[in-house]
mmCIF file of C-alpha atoms and ligand atoms in Angstrom:
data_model
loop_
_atom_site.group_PDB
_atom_site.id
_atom_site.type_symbol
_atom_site.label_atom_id
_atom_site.label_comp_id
_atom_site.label_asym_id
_atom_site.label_seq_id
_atom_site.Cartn_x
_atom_site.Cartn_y
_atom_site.Cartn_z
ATOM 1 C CA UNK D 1 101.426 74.582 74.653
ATOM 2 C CA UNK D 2 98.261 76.260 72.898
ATOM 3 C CA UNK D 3 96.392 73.890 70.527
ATOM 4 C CA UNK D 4 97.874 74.056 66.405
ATOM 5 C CA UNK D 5 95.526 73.290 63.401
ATOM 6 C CA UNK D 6 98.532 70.944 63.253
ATOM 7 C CA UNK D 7 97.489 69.472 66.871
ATOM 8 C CA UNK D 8 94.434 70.511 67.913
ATOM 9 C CA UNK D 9 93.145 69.689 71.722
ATOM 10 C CA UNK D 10 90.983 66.381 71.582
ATOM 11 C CA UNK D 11 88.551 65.472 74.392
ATOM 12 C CA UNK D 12 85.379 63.182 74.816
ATOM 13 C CA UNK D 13 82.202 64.981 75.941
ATOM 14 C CA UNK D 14 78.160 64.648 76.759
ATOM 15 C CA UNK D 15 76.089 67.255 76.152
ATOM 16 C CA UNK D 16 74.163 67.986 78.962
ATOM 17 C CA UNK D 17 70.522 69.289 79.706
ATOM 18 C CA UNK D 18 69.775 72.211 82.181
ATOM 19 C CA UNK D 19 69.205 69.416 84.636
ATOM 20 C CA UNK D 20 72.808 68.372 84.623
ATOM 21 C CA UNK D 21 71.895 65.360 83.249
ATOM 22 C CA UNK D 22 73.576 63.877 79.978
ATOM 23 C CA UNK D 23 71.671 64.002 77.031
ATOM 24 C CA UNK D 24 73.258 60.668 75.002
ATOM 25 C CA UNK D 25 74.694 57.771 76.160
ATOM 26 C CA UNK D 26 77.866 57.474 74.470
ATOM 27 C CA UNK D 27 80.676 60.515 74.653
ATOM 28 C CA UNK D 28 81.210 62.500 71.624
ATOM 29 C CA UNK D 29 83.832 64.038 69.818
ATOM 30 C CA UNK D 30 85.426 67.433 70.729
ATOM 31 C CA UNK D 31 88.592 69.541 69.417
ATOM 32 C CA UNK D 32 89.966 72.588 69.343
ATOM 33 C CA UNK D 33 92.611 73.947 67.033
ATOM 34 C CA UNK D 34 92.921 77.785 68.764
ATOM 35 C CA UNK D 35 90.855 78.808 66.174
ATOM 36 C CA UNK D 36 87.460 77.343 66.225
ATOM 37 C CA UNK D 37 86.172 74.960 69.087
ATOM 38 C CA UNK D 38 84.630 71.790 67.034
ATOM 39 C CA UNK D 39 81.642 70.169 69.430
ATOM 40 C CA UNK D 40 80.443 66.856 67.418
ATOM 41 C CA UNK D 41 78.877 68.764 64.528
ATOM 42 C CA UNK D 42 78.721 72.104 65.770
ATOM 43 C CA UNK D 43 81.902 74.520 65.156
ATOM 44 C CA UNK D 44 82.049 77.554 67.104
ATOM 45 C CA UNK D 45 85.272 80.099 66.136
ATOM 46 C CA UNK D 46 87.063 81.837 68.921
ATOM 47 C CA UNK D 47 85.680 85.174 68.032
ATOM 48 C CA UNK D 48 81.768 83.995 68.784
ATOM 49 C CA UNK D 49 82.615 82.293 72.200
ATOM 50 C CA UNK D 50 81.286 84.675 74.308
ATOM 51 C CA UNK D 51 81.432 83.135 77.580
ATOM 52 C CA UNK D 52 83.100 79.961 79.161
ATOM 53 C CA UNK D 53 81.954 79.033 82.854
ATOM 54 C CA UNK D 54 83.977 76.033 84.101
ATOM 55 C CA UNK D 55 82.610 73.826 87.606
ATOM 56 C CA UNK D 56 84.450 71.151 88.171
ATOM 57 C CA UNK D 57 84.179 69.017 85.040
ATOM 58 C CA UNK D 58 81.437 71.052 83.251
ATOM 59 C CA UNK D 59 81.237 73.921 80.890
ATOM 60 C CA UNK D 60 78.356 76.317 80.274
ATOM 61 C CA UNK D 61 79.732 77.584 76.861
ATOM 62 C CA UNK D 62 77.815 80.513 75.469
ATOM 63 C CA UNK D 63 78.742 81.577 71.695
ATOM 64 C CA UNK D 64 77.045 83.245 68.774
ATOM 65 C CA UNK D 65 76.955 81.051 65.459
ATOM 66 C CA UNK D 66 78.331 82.774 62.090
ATOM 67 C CA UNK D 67 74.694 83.797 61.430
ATOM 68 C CA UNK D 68 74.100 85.863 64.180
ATOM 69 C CA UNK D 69 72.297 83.197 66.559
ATOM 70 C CA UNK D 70 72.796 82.951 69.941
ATOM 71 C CA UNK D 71 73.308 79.366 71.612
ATOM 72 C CA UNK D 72 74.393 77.961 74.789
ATOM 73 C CA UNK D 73 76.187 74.404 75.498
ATOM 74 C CA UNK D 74 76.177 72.800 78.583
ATOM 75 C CA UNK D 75 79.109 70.062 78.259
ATOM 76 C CA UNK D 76 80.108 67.371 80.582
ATOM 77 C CA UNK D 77 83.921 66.416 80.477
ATOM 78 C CA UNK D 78 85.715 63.342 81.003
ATOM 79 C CA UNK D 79 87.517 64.727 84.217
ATOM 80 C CA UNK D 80 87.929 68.166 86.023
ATOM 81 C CA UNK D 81 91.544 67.995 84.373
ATOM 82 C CA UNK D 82 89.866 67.832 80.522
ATOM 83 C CA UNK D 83 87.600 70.470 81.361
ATOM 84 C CA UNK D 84 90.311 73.185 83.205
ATOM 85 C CA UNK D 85 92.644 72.424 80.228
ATOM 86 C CA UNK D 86 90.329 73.066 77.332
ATOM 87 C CA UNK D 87 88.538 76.366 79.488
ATOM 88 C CA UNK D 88 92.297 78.069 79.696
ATOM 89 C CA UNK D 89 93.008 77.272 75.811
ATOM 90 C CA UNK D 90 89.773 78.330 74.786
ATOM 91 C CA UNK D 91 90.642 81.557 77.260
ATOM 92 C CA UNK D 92 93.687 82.232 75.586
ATOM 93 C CA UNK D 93 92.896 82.449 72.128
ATOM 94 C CA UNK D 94 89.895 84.056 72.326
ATOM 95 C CA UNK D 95 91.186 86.430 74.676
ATOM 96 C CA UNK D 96 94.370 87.546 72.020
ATOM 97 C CA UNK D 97 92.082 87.582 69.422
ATOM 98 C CA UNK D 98 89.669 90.243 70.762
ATOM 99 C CA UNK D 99 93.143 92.391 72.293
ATOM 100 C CA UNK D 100 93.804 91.902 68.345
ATOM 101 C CA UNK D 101 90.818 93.300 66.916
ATOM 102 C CA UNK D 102 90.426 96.097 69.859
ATOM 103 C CA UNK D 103 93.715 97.430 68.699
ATOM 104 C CA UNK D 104 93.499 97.602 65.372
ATOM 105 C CA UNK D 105 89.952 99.333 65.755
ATOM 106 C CA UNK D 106 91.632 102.201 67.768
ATOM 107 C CA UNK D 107 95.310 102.019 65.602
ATOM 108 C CA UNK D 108 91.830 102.622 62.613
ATOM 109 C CA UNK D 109 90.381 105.382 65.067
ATOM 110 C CA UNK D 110 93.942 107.103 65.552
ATOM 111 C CA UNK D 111 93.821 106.028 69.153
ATOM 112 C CA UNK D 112 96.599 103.240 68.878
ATOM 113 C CA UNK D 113 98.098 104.605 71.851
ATOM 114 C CA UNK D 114 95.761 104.366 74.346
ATOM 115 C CA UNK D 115 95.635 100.492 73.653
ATOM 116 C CA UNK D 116 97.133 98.866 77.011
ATOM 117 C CA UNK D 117 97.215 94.977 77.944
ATOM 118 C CA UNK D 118 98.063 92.626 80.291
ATOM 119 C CA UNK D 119 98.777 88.940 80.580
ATOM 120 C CA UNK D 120 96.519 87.662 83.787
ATOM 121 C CA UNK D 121 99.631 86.002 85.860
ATOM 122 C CA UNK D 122 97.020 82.949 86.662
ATOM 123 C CA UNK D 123 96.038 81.606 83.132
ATOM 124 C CA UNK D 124 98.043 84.011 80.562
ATOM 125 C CA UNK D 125 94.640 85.144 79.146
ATOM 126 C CA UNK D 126 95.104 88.989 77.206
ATOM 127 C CA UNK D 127 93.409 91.243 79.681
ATOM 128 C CA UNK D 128 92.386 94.342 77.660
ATOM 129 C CA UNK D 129 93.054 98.025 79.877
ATOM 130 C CA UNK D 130 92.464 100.634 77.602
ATOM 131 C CA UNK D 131 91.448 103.688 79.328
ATOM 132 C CA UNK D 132 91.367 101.964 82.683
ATOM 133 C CA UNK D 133 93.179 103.613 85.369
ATOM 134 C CA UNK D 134 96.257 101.493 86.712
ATOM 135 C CA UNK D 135 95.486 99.912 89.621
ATOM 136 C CA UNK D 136 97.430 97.743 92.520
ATOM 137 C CA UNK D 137 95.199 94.494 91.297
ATOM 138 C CA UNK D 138 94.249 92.975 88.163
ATOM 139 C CA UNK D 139 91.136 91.433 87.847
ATOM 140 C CA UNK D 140 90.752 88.532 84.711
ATOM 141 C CA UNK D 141 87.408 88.161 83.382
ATOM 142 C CA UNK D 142 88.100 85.090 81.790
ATOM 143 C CA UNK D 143 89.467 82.849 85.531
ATOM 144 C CA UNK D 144 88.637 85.508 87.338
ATOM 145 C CA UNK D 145 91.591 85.786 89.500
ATOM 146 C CA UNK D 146 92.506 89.023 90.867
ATOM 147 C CA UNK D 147 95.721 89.407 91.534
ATOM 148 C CA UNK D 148 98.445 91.776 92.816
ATOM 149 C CA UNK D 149 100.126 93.523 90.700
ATOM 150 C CA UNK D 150 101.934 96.696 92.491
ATOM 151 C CA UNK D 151 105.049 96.056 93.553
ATOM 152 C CA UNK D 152 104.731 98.005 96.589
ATOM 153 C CA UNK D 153 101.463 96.087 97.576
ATOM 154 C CA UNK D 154 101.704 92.747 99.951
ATOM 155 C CA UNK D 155 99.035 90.383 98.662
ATOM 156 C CA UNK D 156 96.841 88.100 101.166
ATOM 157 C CA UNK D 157 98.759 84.601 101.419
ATOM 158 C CA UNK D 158 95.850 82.381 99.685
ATOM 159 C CA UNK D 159 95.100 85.525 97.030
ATOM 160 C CA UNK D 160 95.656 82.683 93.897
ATOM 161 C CA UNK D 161 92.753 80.493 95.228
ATOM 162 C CA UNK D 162 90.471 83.600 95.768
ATOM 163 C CA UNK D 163 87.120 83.573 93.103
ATOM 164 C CA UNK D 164 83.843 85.276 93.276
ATOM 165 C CA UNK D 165 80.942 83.292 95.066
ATOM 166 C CA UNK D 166 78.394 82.001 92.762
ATOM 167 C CA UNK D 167 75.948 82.899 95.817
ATOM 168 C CA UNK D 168 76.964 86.197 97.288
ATOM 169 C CA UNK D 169 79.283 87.375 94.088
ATOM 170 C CA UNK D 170 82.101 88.264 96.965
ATOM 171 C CA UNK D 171 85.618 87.524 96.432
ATOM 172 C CA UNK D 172 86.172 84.419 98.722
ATOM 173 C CA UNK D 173 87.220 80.633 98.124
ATOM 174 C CA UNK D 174 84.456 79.033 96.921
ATOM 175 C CA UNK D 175 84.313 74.926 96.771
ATOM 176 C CA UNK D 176 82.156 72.184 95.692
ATOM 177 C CA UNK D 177 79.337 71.504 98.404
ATOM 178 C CA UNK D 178 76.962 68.876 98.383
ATOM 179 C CA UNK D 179 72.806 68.897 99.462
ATOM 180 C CA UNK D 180 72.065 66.105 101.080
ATOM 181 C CA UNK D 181 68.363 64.655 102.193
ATOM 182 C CA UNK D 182 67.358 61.611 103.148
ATOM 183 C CA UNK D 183 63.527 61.099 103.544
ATOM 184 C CA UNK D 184 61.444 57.719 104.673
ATOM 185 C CA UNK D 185 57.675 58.592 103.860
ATOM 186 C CA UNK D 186 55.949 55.415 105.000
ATOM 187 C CA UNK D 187 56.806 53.688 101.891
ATOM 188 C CA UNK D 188 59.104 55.427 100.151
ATOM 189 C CA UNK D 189 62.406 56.132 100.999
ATOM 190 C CA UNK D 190 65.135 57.694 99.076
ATOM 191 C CA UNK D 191 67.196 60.839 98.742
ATOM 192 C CA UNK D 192 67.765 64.350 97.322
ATOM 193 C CA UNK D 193 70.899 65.977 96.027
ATOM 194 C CA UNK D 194 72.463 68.769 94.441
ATOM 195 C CA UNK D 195 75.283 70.721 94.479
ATOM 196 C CA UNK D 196 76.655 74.510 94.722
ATOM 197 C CA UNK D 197 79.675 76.187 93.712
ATOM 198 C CA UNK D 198 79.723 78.869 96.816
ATOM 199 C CA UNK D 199 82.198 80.046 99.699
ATOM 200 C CA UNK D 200 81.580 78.746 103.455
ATOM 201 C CA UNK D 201 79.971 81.497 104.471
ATOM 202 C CA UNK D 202 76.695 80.762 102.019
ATOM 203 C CA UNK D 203 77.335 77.255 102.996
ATOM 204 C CA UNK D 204 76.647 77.459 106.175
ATOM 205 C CA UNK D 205 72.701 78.668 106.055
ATOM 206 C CA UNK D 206 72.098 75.073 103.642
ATOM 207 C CA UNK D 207 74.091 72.912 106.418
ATOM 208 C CA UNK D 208 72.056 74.011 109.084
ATOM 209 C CA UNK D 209 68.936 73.089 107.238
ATOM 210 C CA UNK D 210 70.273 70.130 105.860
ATOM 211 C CA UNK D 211 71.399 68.913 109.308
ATOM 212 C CA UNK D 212 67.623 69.661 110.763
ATOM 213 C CA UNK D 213 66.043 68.060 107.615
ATOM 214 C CA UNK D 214 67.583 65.341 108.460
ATOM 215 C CA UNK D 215 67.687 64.743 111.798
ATOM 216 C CA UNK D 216 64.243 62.828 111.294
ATOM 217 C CA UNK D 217 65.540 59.988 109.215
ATOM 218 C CA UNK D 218 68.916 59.794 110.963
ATOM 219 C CA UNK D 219 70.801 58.447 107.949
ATOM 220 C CA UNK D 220 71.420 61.822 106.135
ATOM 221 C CA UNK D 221 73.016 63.131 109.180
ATOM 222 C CA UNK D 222 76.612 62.234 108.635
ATOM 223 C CA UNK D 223 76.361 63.991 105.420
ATOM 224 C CA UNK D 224 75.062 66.999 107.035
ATOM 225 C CA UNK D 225 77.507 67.022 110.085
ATOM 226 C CA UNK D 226 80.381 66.453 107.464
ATOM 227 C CA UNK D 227 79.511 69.444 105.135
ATOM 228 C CA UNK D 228 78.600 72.152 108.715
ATOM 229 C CA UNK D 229 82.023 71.222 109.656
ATOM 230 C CA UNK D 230 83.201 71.972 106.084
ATOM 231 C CA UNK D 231 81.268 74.982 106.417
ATOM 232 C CA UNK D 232 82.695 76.550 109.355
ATOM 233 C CA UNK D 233 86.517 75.108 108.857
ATOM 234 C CA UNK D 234 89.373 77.029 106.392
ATOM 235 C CA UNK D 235 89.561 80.316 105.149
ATOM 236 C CA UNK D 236 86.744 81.736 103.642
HETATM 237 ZN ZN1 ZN M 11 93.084 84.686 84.203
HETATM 238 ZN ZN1 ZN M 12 79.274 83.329 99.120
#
């Protein structure tokens, strides 16, 4: 059910720096209502969210303030769960409020019946089509599932878990995968990680280094063997 001024969507957050690191200690306060997305003391309405980028359980939330400005939000979730739920109600309203306006600007330009819409079968976001040709896929800019649509067209057996590649920007299944290194300099020993969003095909060029970067200090190598056989395992 979409979130009501009557029962808006609560959820704890962090901010987060570009670092991925939390910027205060304690979680704060976040709702939305389907009309404006409430972030501790910043409000953001539906129309100014420009762009909502979900990983995992963080959110790269782009919107433009009342007064024109443009600002970016990089929020950290309680869980993956949180984060997927609040992206696809965000998505939704936003999404039927733009089909709104788009129509009524071409009902106001005498064009109301080239206005054409569809409902993206994966997260029931408003796709706007006006003046696109119809074609055997649809493509949602707001999950970014494409899906098929033609009746006459058979679509590939994993098509609902295809996404575009942070990496490569091709339509594959991209997953979590983690950086691993291990170093021992003399002294100091420790490790280095990070993460990607990309499919196993751009995986695999990072496990091969990560396997021969640490081959030296022996304990990173689990890590690496784990994430080459991740990397050449599954669909892509
Ligand atoms: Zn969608
Ligand atoms: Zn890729």
């Amino acid at each position: 059910m979409q979130p009501t001024i009557d029962q808006p969507f609560k959820f704890k957050f962090q901010f987060s720096d570009q670092n991925g690191n939390a910027t205060s200690v304690f979680s704060l306060k976040g709702s939305f209502d389907g009309q404006a997305l409430q972030l501790d003391k910043e409000s953001l309405v539906i129309a100014g969210l420009l762009n909502v980028v979900r990983r995992q359980n963080r959110m790269v939330l782009t919107g433009i303030r009342d007064e024109g400005e443009v600002v970016q939000f990089i929020l950290i979730l309680s869980s993956k769960g949180v984060a997927a739920q609040l992206k696809q109600a965000v998505d939704i309203a936003r999404s039927a409020h733009w089909a709104k306006v788009h129509r009524e600007q071409l009902v106001a330009a005498g064009r109301g019946s080239s206005y054409r819409d569809a409902t993206c079968p994966h997260c029931t976001a408003t796709i706007i089509l006006s003046d696109l040709p119809v074609t055997p896929q649809l493509f949602c800019p707001f999950c970014e599932a494409l899906t098929t649509v033609a009746a006459s067209a058979e679509p590939p057996a994993n098509e609902k878990e295809f996404r575009l590649c942070d990496e490569c920007g091709m339509f594959s299944h991209p997953q979590k995968f983690t950086i691993f290194y291990f170093y021992f300099l003399l002294v100091v020993y420790g490790f280095w990680t990070n993460e990607k969003w990309c499919c196993r095909a751009c995986m695999r060029k990072d496990a091969w280094k990560m396997l021969a970067g640490n081959f030296l200090f022996v304990l990173g190598v689990p890590v690496a063997i784990t994430q080459l056989i991740r990397a050449y395992s599954g669909s892509y």
